[in-house]
Coordinates of C-alpha atoms in Angstrom, one line a residue:
V1 CA 147.1 83.6 161.4
L2 CA 147.6 82.6 157.1
N3 CA 148.5 79.2 156.7
D4 CA 148.9 77.5 159.8
K5 CA 151.3 80.4 160.5
A6 CA 151.3 83.5 162.2
W7 CA 153.8 86.5 162.6
F8 CA 153.7 90.1 164.9
I9 CA 154.0 93.1 162.3
P10 CA 156.3 96.2 164.0
P11 CA 154.5 99.0 162.9
L12 CA 156.2 101.6 161.0
D13 CA 157.8 104.6 162.0
V14 CA 155.3 107.2 159.9
P15 CA 153.4 110.2 161.1
V16 CA 149.7 109.2 161.7
R17 CA 147.5 112.0 160.5
G18 CA 144.0 110.0 160.6
P19 CA 144.1 106.3 161.0
G20 CA 140.7 105.5 159.3
G21 CA 141.3 103.5 156.2
A22 CA 144.5 101.8 157.3
G23 CA 142.0 98.3 158.1
D24 CA 141.3 98.6 154.6
A25 CA 144.3 99.3 153.0
V26 CA 145.6 95.6 154.2
M27 CA 143.2 94.0 152.5
A28 CA 143.2 95.8 149.6
G29 CA 147.5 94.5 149.7
L30 CA 146.9 91.4 150.4
A31 CA 143.9 91.4 147.7
E32 CA 146.6 92.8 145.4
S33 CA 149.8 90.5 145.9
I34 CA 146.7 87.9 145.4
W35 CA 146.0 89.3 142.0
R36 CA 149.6 89.2 141.0
G37 CA 150.0 85.8 141.9
E38 CA 153.1 86.2 144.9
N39 CA 152.7 84.5 148.3
E40 CA 151.5 85.1 151.5
D41 CA 154.7 87.2 153.3
M42 CA 154.8 89.7 150.1
G43 CA 150.9 89.9 150.7
L44 CA 151.4 91.0 154.2
R45 CA 154.1 93.2 153.3
R46 CA 152.2 95.2 151.0
G47 CA 149.0 95.3 152.9
F48 CA 150.4 96.9 155.9
A49 CA 152.9 99.5 153.2
Y50 CA 149.7 100.3 152.2
A51 CA 148.4 100.6 155.9
A52 CA 151.5 103.0 156.7
A53 CA 151.2 105.1 153.4
V54 CA 147.2 105.3 154.4
V55 CA 147.4 106.5 157.9
Q56 CA 149.3 109.4 156.3
T57 CA 147.1 110.8 154.7
Y58 CA 144.1 112.9 156.2
G59 CA 140.7 110.8 155.2
T60 CA 140.3 107.6 154.3
A61 CA 142.1 105.6 150.7
Q62 CA 144.3 107.7 150.0
L63 CA 148.0 106.8 150.1
D64 CA 150.8 107.9 147.8
P65 CA 152.6 104.7 145.0
D66 CA 156.0 106.2 146.0
E67 CA 155.6 105.8 149.7
V68 CA 154.3 102.6 148.8
V69 CA 157.9 101.6 147.3
R70 CA 159.7 103.5 150.1
L71 CA 157.4 101.8 153.1
L72 CA 157.6 98.1 151.4
P73 CA 161.1 97.2 152.6
L74 CA 160.8 98.3 155.2
V75 CA 158.1 96.0 156.8
K76 CA 159.2 93.2 159.1
L77 CA 158.2 90.2 159.2
I78 CA 159.0 88.4 162.6
P79 CA 157.3 83.9 163.2
Y80 CA 155.2 84.1 166.1
P81 CA 155.3 81.3 168.0

């Protein structure tokens, strides 16, 4: 719940090589969006795109910026009642 709203965010269909760092990636995406002055919806989209990019790598906290650009428009926010 963020600003009295909640969302369901379906997982992206990506090959998972390691789940480590996915939660940190979500927080990094949110933090970057705050830094950029973007709205909360973009922060969630950015965070989940980062997480989907991170889980495609072995280890943690590594992502391909080009993959983030590809994934960002695929992240869907579905309002949760």
